[in-house]
Amino acid sequence: MSTEKLLSYQITNTYSVLNDFTEKTKTVWLVCHGIGYLSRYFLRHFHHLNSEENYIIAPQAQSKYYLNNEYKHVGASWLTKERTEAETENVLNYLDEVYKAENLENAPRLIILGYSQGVSVATRWIAKRRIKCDELIMHSGKVPAELTREDFQFLKNTNFTFIYGTEDEYLKNGIIKVEEKRLKDLFPDNFEIKTYNGGHEVNTDLIGEFA
């Protein structure tokens, strides 16, 4: 019989930023990508925002792999069903360091956006670390089942938005109705749903409305 043992060690990881933070910056974004992205490529969805007024930070999921079994293009994943609780803590510790490195506590206006799998990462981090933000945007992803309304009650002045495509293959067969009902329970105040005609893809037009 094999035995699985546990140890701790220090690792390093990158994150990507778009534009410069200056005295003209009005909004700081922290954006968590979905499965298959690298952070520097995820930032392409934010190039249309005013570069002087918006500073965008894209954390990088640590688990990288080759896409499509072609050994050419690399993507990444935040979490899997394997040791999810422990791996979640690793991810949260990493996001804590990004938060400190970018002095996000003093951001003029902070938007946290999660796309697809990034929704679970962003909402867990906010709930478990009690991260305050002005806007929480949940784009085409689900909030983890273990999170409750009480986990977000400390966010008194935050606006919550759920964005999804009406043809999203991951939100069909009644899933979206269940998710909408749950989100309305999680965020009873300042909650809005925005939809677009399309599938499981980043909608830059709706993102631009928050800048």
PDB file of C-alpha atoms in Angstrom:
ATOM      1  CA  MET A   1       0.000   0.000   0.000  1.00  0.00           C
ATOM      2  CA  SER A   2       1.173   3.511  -0.776  1.00  0.00           C
ATOM      3  CA  THR A   3       1.060   6.372   1.707  1.00  0.00           C
ATOM      4  CA  GLU A   4       0.574   9.994   0.783  1.00  0.00           C
ATOM      5  CA  LYS A   5       2.574  12.421   2.904  1.00  0.00           C
ATOM      6  CA  LEU A   6       2.317  16.198   3.194  1.00  0.00           C
ATOM      7  CA  LEU A   7       5.030  18.839   3.309  1.00  0.00           C
ATOM      8  CA  SER A   8       5.330  22.594   2.850  1.00  0.00           C
ATOM      9  CA  TYR A   9       7.806  24.520   0.728  1.00  0.00           C
ATOM     10  CA  GLN A  10       8.207  27.978  -0.706  1.00  0.00           C
ATOM     11  CA  ILE A  11       7.378  28.601  -4.362  1.00  0.00           C
ATOM     12  CA  THR A  12       7.331  31.617  -6.669  1.00  0.00           C
ATOM     13  CA  ASN A  13       4.725  32.613  -9.203  1.00  0.00           C
ATOM     14  CA  THR A  14       4.080  35.492 -11.578  1.00  0.00           C
ATOM     15  CA  TYR A  15       1.165  37.827 -12.223  1.00  0.00           C
ATOM     16  CA  SER A  16       0.584  40.258 -15.081  1.00  0.00           C
ATOM     17  CA  VAL A  17      -0.468  43.904 -15.146  1.00  0.00           C
ATOM     18  CA  LEU A  18      -1.812  46.181 -17.851  1.00  0.00           C
ATOM     19  CA  ASN A  19      -1.090  49.940 -17.885  1.00  0.00           C
ATOM     20  CA  ASP A  20       0.602  51.917 -15.109  1.00  0.00           C
ATOM     21  CA  PHE A  21      -0.740  52.975 -11.755  1.00  0.00           C
ATOM     22  CA  THR A  22      -0.450  56.778 -11.575  1.00  0.00           C
ATOM     23  CA  GLU A  23      -2.203  59.753 -10.018  1.00  0.00           C
ATOM     24  CA  LYS A  24      -4.637  59.579 -12.959  1.00  0.00           C
ATOM     25  CA  THR A  25      -5.734  56.037 -12.154  1.00  0.00           C
ATOM     26  CA  LYS A  26      -9.384  55.912 -11.144  1.00  0.00           C
ATOM     27  CA  THR A  27     -10.054  52.175 -11.083  1.00  0.00           C
ATOM     28  CA  VAL A  28      -7.938  49.170 -10.183  1.00  0.00           C
ATOM     29  CA  TRP A  29      -9.088  45.788 -11.453  1.00  0.00           C
ATOM     30  CA  LEU A  30      -8.078  42.396 -10.109  1.00  0.00           C
ATOM     31  CA  VAL A  31      -9.179  39.831 -12.692  1.00  0.00           C
ATOM     32  CA  CYS A  32      -9.067  36.051 -12.258  1.00  0.00           C
ATOM     33  CA  HIS A  33      -8.933  34.114 -15.519  1.00  0.00           C
ATOM     34  CA  GLY A  34     -10.670  30.850 -16.388  1.00  0.00           C
ATOM     35  CA  ILE A  35      -9.295  27.424 -17.231  1.00  0.00           C
ATOM     36  CA  GLY A  36      -6.834  27.364 -20.103  1.00  0.00           C
ATOM     37  CA  TYR A  37      -5.600  30.942 -19.836  1.00  0.00           C
ATOM     38  CA  LEU A  38      -2.292  32.484 -18.958  1.00  0.00           C
ATOM     39  CA  SER A  39      -2.700  35.802 -17.178  1.00  0.00           C
ATOM     40  CA  ARG A  40      -0.862  37.847 -19.808  1.00  0.00           C
ATOM     41  CA  TYR A  41      -3.249  36.624 -22.504  1.00  0.00           C
ATOM     42  CA  PHE A  42      -6.334  37.155 -20.342  1.00  0.00           C
ATOM     43  CA  LEU A  43      -5.398  40.836 -20.180  1.00  0.00           C
ATOM     44  CA  ARG A  44      -6.230  41.136 -23.895  1.00  0.00           C
ATOM     45  CA  HIS A  45      -9.869  41.400 -22.862  1.00  0.00           C
ATOM     46  CA  PHE A  46      -9.140  44.680 -21.067  1.00  0.00           C
ATOM     47  CA  HIS A  47      -7.128  46.537 -23.698  1.00  0.00           C
ATOM     48  CA  HIS A  48     -10.189  48.569 -24.684  1.00  0.00           C
ATOM     49  CA  LEU A  49     -10.398  50.279 -21.286  1.00  0.00           C
ATOM     50  CA  ASN A  50      -8.988  53.786 -20.886  1.00  0.00           C
ATOM     51  CA  SER A  51      -5.291  53.155 -20.204  1.00  0.00           C
ATOM     52  CA  GLU A  52      -4.810  56.246 -18.026  1.00  0.00           C
ATOM     53  CA  GLU A  53      -7.790  55.574 -15.774  1.00  0.00           C
ATOM     54  CA  ASN A  54      -7.658  51.787 -15.461  1.00  0.00           C
ATOM     55  CA  TYR A  55      -4.928  49.619 -13.965  1.00  0.00           C
ATOM     56  CA  ILE A  56      -5.537  45.899 -14.411  1.00  0.00           C
ATOM     57  CA  ILE A  57      -3.931  43.104 -12.395  1.00  0.00           C
ATOM     58  CA  ALA A  58      -4.242  39.499 -13.572  1.00  0.00           C
ATOM     59  CA  PRO A  59      -3.087  36.821 -11.114  1.00  0.00           C
ATOM     60  CA  GLN A  60      -1.710  33.625 -12.628  1.00  0.00           C
ATOM     61  CA  ALA A  61      -3.090  30.178 -11.790  1.00  0.00           C
ATOM     62  CA  GLN A  62      -0.187  28.009 -10.697  1.00  0.00           C
ATOM     63  CA  SER A  63      -1.065  24.676 -12.331  1.00  0.00           C
ATOM     64  CA  LYS A  64       0.052  24.859 -15.958  1.00  0.00           C
ATOM     65  CA  TYR A  65      -0.406  22.295 -18.714  1.00  0.00           C
ATOM     66  CA  TYR A  66      -0.229  21.927 -22.497  1.00  0.00           C
ATOM     67  CA  LEU A  67      -3.465  22.658 -24.342  1.00  0.00           C
ATOM     68  CA  ASN A  68      -5.058  20.271 -26.858  1.00  0.00           C
ATOM     69  CA  ASN A  69      -2.314  17.652 -26.402  1.00  0.00           C
ATOM     70  CA  GLU A  70      -0.203  19.435 -29.012  1.00  0.00           C
ATOM     71  CA  TYR A  71       2.601  20.516 -26.650  1.00  0.00           C
ATOM     72  CA  LYS A  72       2.652  24.016 -28.145  1.00  0.00           C
ATOM     73  CA  HIS A  73       0.329  26.302 -26.211  1.00  0.00           C
ATOM     74  CA  VAL A  74       0.218  26.448 -22.424  1.00  0.00           C
ATOM     75  CA  GLY A  75      -2.814  27.095 -20.256  1.00  0.00           C
ATOM     76  CA  ALA A  76      -3.445  26.959 -16.532  1.00  0.00           C
ATOM     77  CA  SER A  77      -6.010  25.875 -13.981  1.00  0.00           C
ATOM     78  CA  TRP A  78      -6.666  27.212 -10.490  1.00  0.00           C
ATOM     79  CA  LEU A  79      -8.117  24.135  -8.809  1.00  0.00           C
ATOM     80  CA  THR A  80      -9.347  20.602  -9.403  1.00  0.00           C
ATOM     81  CA  LYS A  81     -11.310  18.111  -7.302  1.00  0.00           C
ATOM     82  CA  GLU A  82      -7.974  16.739  -6.016  1.00  0.00           C
ATOM     83  CA  ARG A  83      -7.204  18.091  -2.519  1.00  0.00           C
ATOM     84  CA  THR A  84      -9.387  21.114  -3.204  1.00  0.00           C
ATOM     85  CA  GLU A  85      -9.370  22.489   0.327  1.00  0.00           C
ATOM     86  CA  ALA A  86      -5.585  22.480   0.679  1.00  0.00           C
ATOM     87  CA  GLU A  87      -5.032  23.760  -2.856  1.00  0.00           C
ATOM     88  CA  THR A  88      -7.551  26.545  -2.235  1.00  0.00           C
ATOM     89  CA  GLU A  89      -5.489  27.723   0.705  1.00  0.00           C
ATOM     90  CA  ASN A  90      -2.392  27.799  -1.516  1.00  0.00           C
ATOM     91  CA  VAL A  91      -4.261  29.950  -4.037  1.00  0.00           C
ATOM     92  CA  LEU A  92      -5.560  32.303  -1.339  1.00  0.00           C
ATOM     93  CA  ASN A  93      -2.086  32.725   0.120  1.00  0.00           C
ATOM     94  CA  TYR A  94      -0.824  33.646  -3.340  1.00  0.00           C
ATOM     95  CA  LEU A  95      -3.616  36.192  -3.848  1.00  0.00           C
ATOM     96  CA  ASP A  96      -2.815  37.658  -0.440  1.00  0.00           C
ATOM     97  CA  GLU A  97       0.700  38.373  -1.674  1.00  0.00           C
ATOM     98  CA  VAL A  98      -0.598  40.010  -4.860  1.00  0.00           C
ATOM     99  CA  TYR A  99      -2.907  42.134  -2.719  1.00  0.00           C
ATOM    100  CA  LYS A 100       0.001  43.306  -0.573  1.00  0.00           C
ATOM    101  CA  ALA A 101       2.418  43.804  -3.467  1.00  0.00           C
ATOM    102  CA  GLU A 102      -0.059  46.045  -5.300  1.00  0.00           C
ATOM    103  CA  ASN A 103      -1.273  47.851  -2.151  1.00  0.00           C
ATOM    104  CA  LEU A 104      -4.873  47.088  -3.073  1.00  0.00           C
ATOM    105  CA  GLU A 105      -6.111  48.114   0.356  1.00  0.00           C
ATOM    106  CA  ASN A 106      -5.571  51.701  -0.797  1.00  0.00           C
ATOM    107  CA  ALA A 107      -6.925  51.349  -4.335  1.00  0.00           C
ATOM    108  CA  PRO A 108      -9.060  54.355  -5.327  1.00  0.00           C
ATOM    109  CA  ARG A 109     -11.798  52.059  -6.656  1.00  0.00           C
ATOM    110  CA  LEU A 110     -11.366  48.296  -6.659  1.00  0.00           C
ATOM    111  CA  ILE A 111     -13.162  45.958  -9.048  1.00  0.00           C
ATOM    112  CA  ILE A 112     -12.709  42.210  -8.597  1.00  0.00           C
ATOM    113  CA  LEU A 113     -13.724  40.126 -11.601  1.00  0.00           C
ATOM    114  CA  GLY A 114     -13.771  36.387 -11.984  1.00  0.00           C
ATOM    115  CA  TYR A 115     -14.352  34.667 -15.300  1.00  0.00           C
ATOM    116  CA  SER A 116     -15.485  31.023 -15.483  1.00  0.00           C
ATOM    117  CA  GLN A 117     -13.348  29.089 -12.947  1.00  0.00           C
ATOM    118  CA  GLY A 118     -12.034  32.459 -11.791  1.00  0.00           C
ATOM    119  CA  VAL A 119     -15.437  33.167 -10.202  1.00  0.00           C
ATOM    120  CA  SER A 120     -14.880  30.419  -7.641  1.00  0.00           C
ATOM    121  CA  VAL A 121     -11.384  31.721  -6.914  1.00  0.00           C
ATOM    122  CA  ALA A 122     -12.425  35.368  -6.571  1.00  0.00           C
ATOM    123  CA  THR A 123     -15.455  34.686  -4.372  1.00  0.00           C
ATOM    124  CA  ARG A 124     -13.615  32.283  -2.082  1.00  0.00           C
ATOM    125  CA  TRP A 125     -10.817  34.813  -1.616  1.00  0.00           C
ATOM    126  CA  ILE A 126     -13.229  37.656  -0.888  1.00  0.00           C
ATOM    127  CA  ALA A 127     -15.272  35.579   1.550  1.00  0.00           C
ATOM    128  CA  LYS A 128     -12.456  33.849   3.402  1.00  0.00           C
ATOM    129  CA  ARG A 129     -10.110  36.851   3.603  1.00  0.00           C
ATOM    130  CA  ARG A 130     -12.882  39.461   3.926  1.00  0.00           C
ATOM    131  CA  ILE A 131     -11.559  41.479   1.007  1.00  0.00           C
ATOM    132  CA  LYS A 132     -13.495  44.685   0.467  1.00  0.00           C
ATOM    133  CA  CYS A 133     -14.153  45.900  -3.064  1.00  0.00           C
ATOM    134  CA  ASP A 134     -16.421  48.344  -4.836  1.00  0.00           C
ATOM    135  CA  GLU A 135     -17.579  45.924  -7.532  1.00  0.00           C
ATOM    136  CA  LEU A 136     -17.675  42.124  -7.690  1.00  0.00           C
ATOM    137  CA  ILE A 137     -18.240  40.865 -11.235  1.00  0.00           C
ATOM    138  CA  MET A 138     -19.020  37.157 -11.653  1.00  0.00           C
ATOM    139  CA  HIS A 139     -18.684  36.354 -15.352  1.00  0.00           C
ATOM    140  CA  SER A 140     -19.876  32.969 -16.664  1.00  0.00           C
ATOM    141  CA  GLY A 141     -19.012  31.026 -13.541  1.00  0.00           C
ATOM    142  CA  LYS A 142     -20.549  29.631 -10.366  1.00  0.00           C
ATOM    143  CA  VAL A 143     -20.035  30.610  -6.738  1.00  0.00           C
ATOM    144  CA  PRO A 144     -18.772  27.608  -4.715  1.00  0.00           C
ATOM    145  CA  ALA A 145     -21.484  25.707  -2.880  1.00  0.00           C
ATOM    146  CA  GLU A 146     -19.882  26.118   0.544  1.00  0.00           C
ATOM    147  CA  LEU A 147     -20.202  29.914   0.521  1.00  0.00           C
ATOM    148  CA  THR A 148     -23.262  31.456   2.180  1.00  0.00           C
ATOM    149  CA  ARG A 149     -24.941  34.854   2.436  1.00  0.00           C
ATOM    150  CA  GLU A 150     -23.218  35.400   5.782  1.00  0.00           C
ATOM    151  CA  ASP A 151     -19.811  35.146   4.088  1.00  0.00           C
ATOM    152  CA  PHE A 152     -20.522  38.323   2.130  1.00  0.00           C
ATOM    153  CA  GLN A 153     -22.481  40.386   4.659  1.00  0.00           C
ATOM    154  CA  PHE A 154     -19.416  42.454   5.527  1.00  0.00           C
ATOM    155  CA  LEU A 155     -19.575  43.998   2.031  1.00  0.00           C
ATOM    156  CA  LYS A 156     -21.970  46.821   2.826  1.00  0.00           C
ATOM    157  CA  ASN A 157     -21.267  49.085  -0.161  1.00  0.00           C
ATOM    158  CA  THR A 158     -20.342  46.592  -2.871  1.00  0.00           C
ATOM    159  CA  ASN A 159     -22.208  46.164  -6.150  1.00  0.00           C
ATOM    160  CA  PHE A 160     -22.609  42.562  -7.318  1.00  0.00           C
ATOM    161  CA  THR A 161     -23.056  41.638 -10.978  1.00  0.00           C
ATOM    162  CA  PHE A 162     -23.552  38.281 -12.662  1.00  0.00           C
ATOM    163  CA  ILE A 163     -22.779  38.191 -16.407  1.00  0.00           C
ATOM    164  CA  TYR A 164     -23.485  35.265 -18.702  1.00  0.00           C
ATOM    165  CA  GLY A 165     -24.165  34.417 -22.329  1.00  0.00           C
ATOM    166  CA  THR A 166     -27.604  33.102 -23.224  1.00  0.00           C
ATOM    167  CA  GLU A 167     -25.979  30.327 -25.291  1.00  0.00           C
ATOM    168  CA  ASP A 168     -23.398  29.306 -22.696  1.00  0.00           C
ATOM    169  CA  GLU A 169     -23.087  25.523 -22.956  1.00  0.00           C
ATOM    170  CA  TYR A 170     -22.077  25.278 -19.284  1.00  0.00           C
ATOM    171  CA  LEU A 171     -25.203  27.047 -18.020  1.00  0.00           C
ATOM    172  CA  LYS A 172     -27.945  25.156 -19.845  1.00  0.00           C
ATOM    173  CA  ASN A 173     -30.652  22.682 -18.823  1.00  0.00           C
ATOM    174  CA  GLY A 174     -31.979  24.722 -15.934  1.00  0.00           C
ATOM    175  CA  ILE A 175     -28.589  25.347 -14.341  1.00  0.00           C
ATOM    176  CA  ILE A 176     -28.833  29.083 -14.900  1.00  0.00           C
ATOM    177  CA  LYS A 177     -32.213  29.363 -13.140  1.00  0.00           C
ATOM    178  CA  VAL A 178     -30.858  27.587 -10.095  1.00  0.00           C
ATOM    179  CA  GLU A 179     -27.747  29.773 -10.092  1.00  0.00           C
ATOM    180  CA  GLU A 180     -29.725  32.997 -10.470  1.00  0.00           C
ATOM    181  CA  LYS A 181     -31.935  32.056  -7.523  1.00  0.00           C
ATOM    182  CA  ARG A 182     -28.922  31.227  -5.377  1.00  0.00           C
ATOM    183  CA  LEU A 183     -27.106  34.443  -6.295  1.00  0.00           C
ATOM    184  CA  LYS A 184     -30.137  36.521  -5.373  1.00  0.00           C
ATOM    185  CA  ASP A 185     -30.080  34.821  -1.985  1.00  0.00           C
ATOM    186  CA  LEU A 186     -26.327  35.309  -1.566  1.00  0.00           C
ATOM    187  CA  PHE A 187     -26.480  38.971  -2.582  1.00  0.00           C
ATOM    188  CA  PRO A 188     -29.898  40.323  -1.540  1.00  0.00           C
ATOM    189  CA  ASP A 189     -28.831  43.935  -2.071  1.00  0.00           C
ATOM    190  CA  ASN A 190     -27.099  45.750  -4.963  1.00  0.00           C
ATOM    191  CA  PHE A 191     -27.280  42.698  -7.226  1.00  0.00           C
ATOM    192  CA  GLU A 192     -27.745  42.832 -11.007  1.00  0.00           C
ATOM    193  CA  ILE A 193     -27.783  40.273 -13.813  1.00  0.00           C
ATOM    194  CA  LYS A 194     -26.474  41.165 -17.274  1.00  0.00           C
ATOM    195  CA  THR A 195     -26.816  38.847 -20.265  1.00  0.00           C
ATOM    196  CA  TYR A 196     -25.519  38.856 -23.815  1.00  0.00           C
ATOM    197  CA  ASN A 197     -26.160  36.838 -26.950  1.00  0.00           C
ATOM    198  CA  GLY A 198     -23.285  34.405 -27.052  1.00  0.00           C
ATOM    199  CA  GLY A 199     -21.626  31.408 -25.493  1.00  0.00           C
ATOM    200  CA  HIS A 200     -18.917  30.798 -22.911  1.00  0.00           C
ATOM    201  CA  GLU A 201     -16.716  33.747 -23.831  1.00  0.00           C
ATOM    202  CA  VAL A 202     -15.534  37.002 -22.300  1.00  0.00           C
ATOM    203  CA  ASN A 203     -17.845  39.885 -23.162  1.00  0.00           C
ATOM    204  CA  THR A 204     -15.692  42.996 -23.446  1.00  0.00           C
ATOM    205  CA  ASP A 205     -18.646  45.300 -24.117  1.00  0.00           C
ATOM    206  CA  LEU A 206     -20.240  44.584 -20.744  1.00  0.00           C
ATOM    207  CA  ILE A 207     -16.876  44.787 -19.010  1.00  0.00           C
ATOM    208  CA  GLY A 208     -16.427  48.256 -20.489  1.00  0.00           C
ATOM    209  CA  GLU A 209     -19.591  49.449 -18.775  1.00  0.00           C
ATOM    210  CA  PHE A 210     -17.855  49.215 -15.386  1.00  0.00           C
ATOM    211  CA  ALA A 211     -14.808  51.327 -16.300  1.00  0.00           C
TER     212      ALA A 211
END
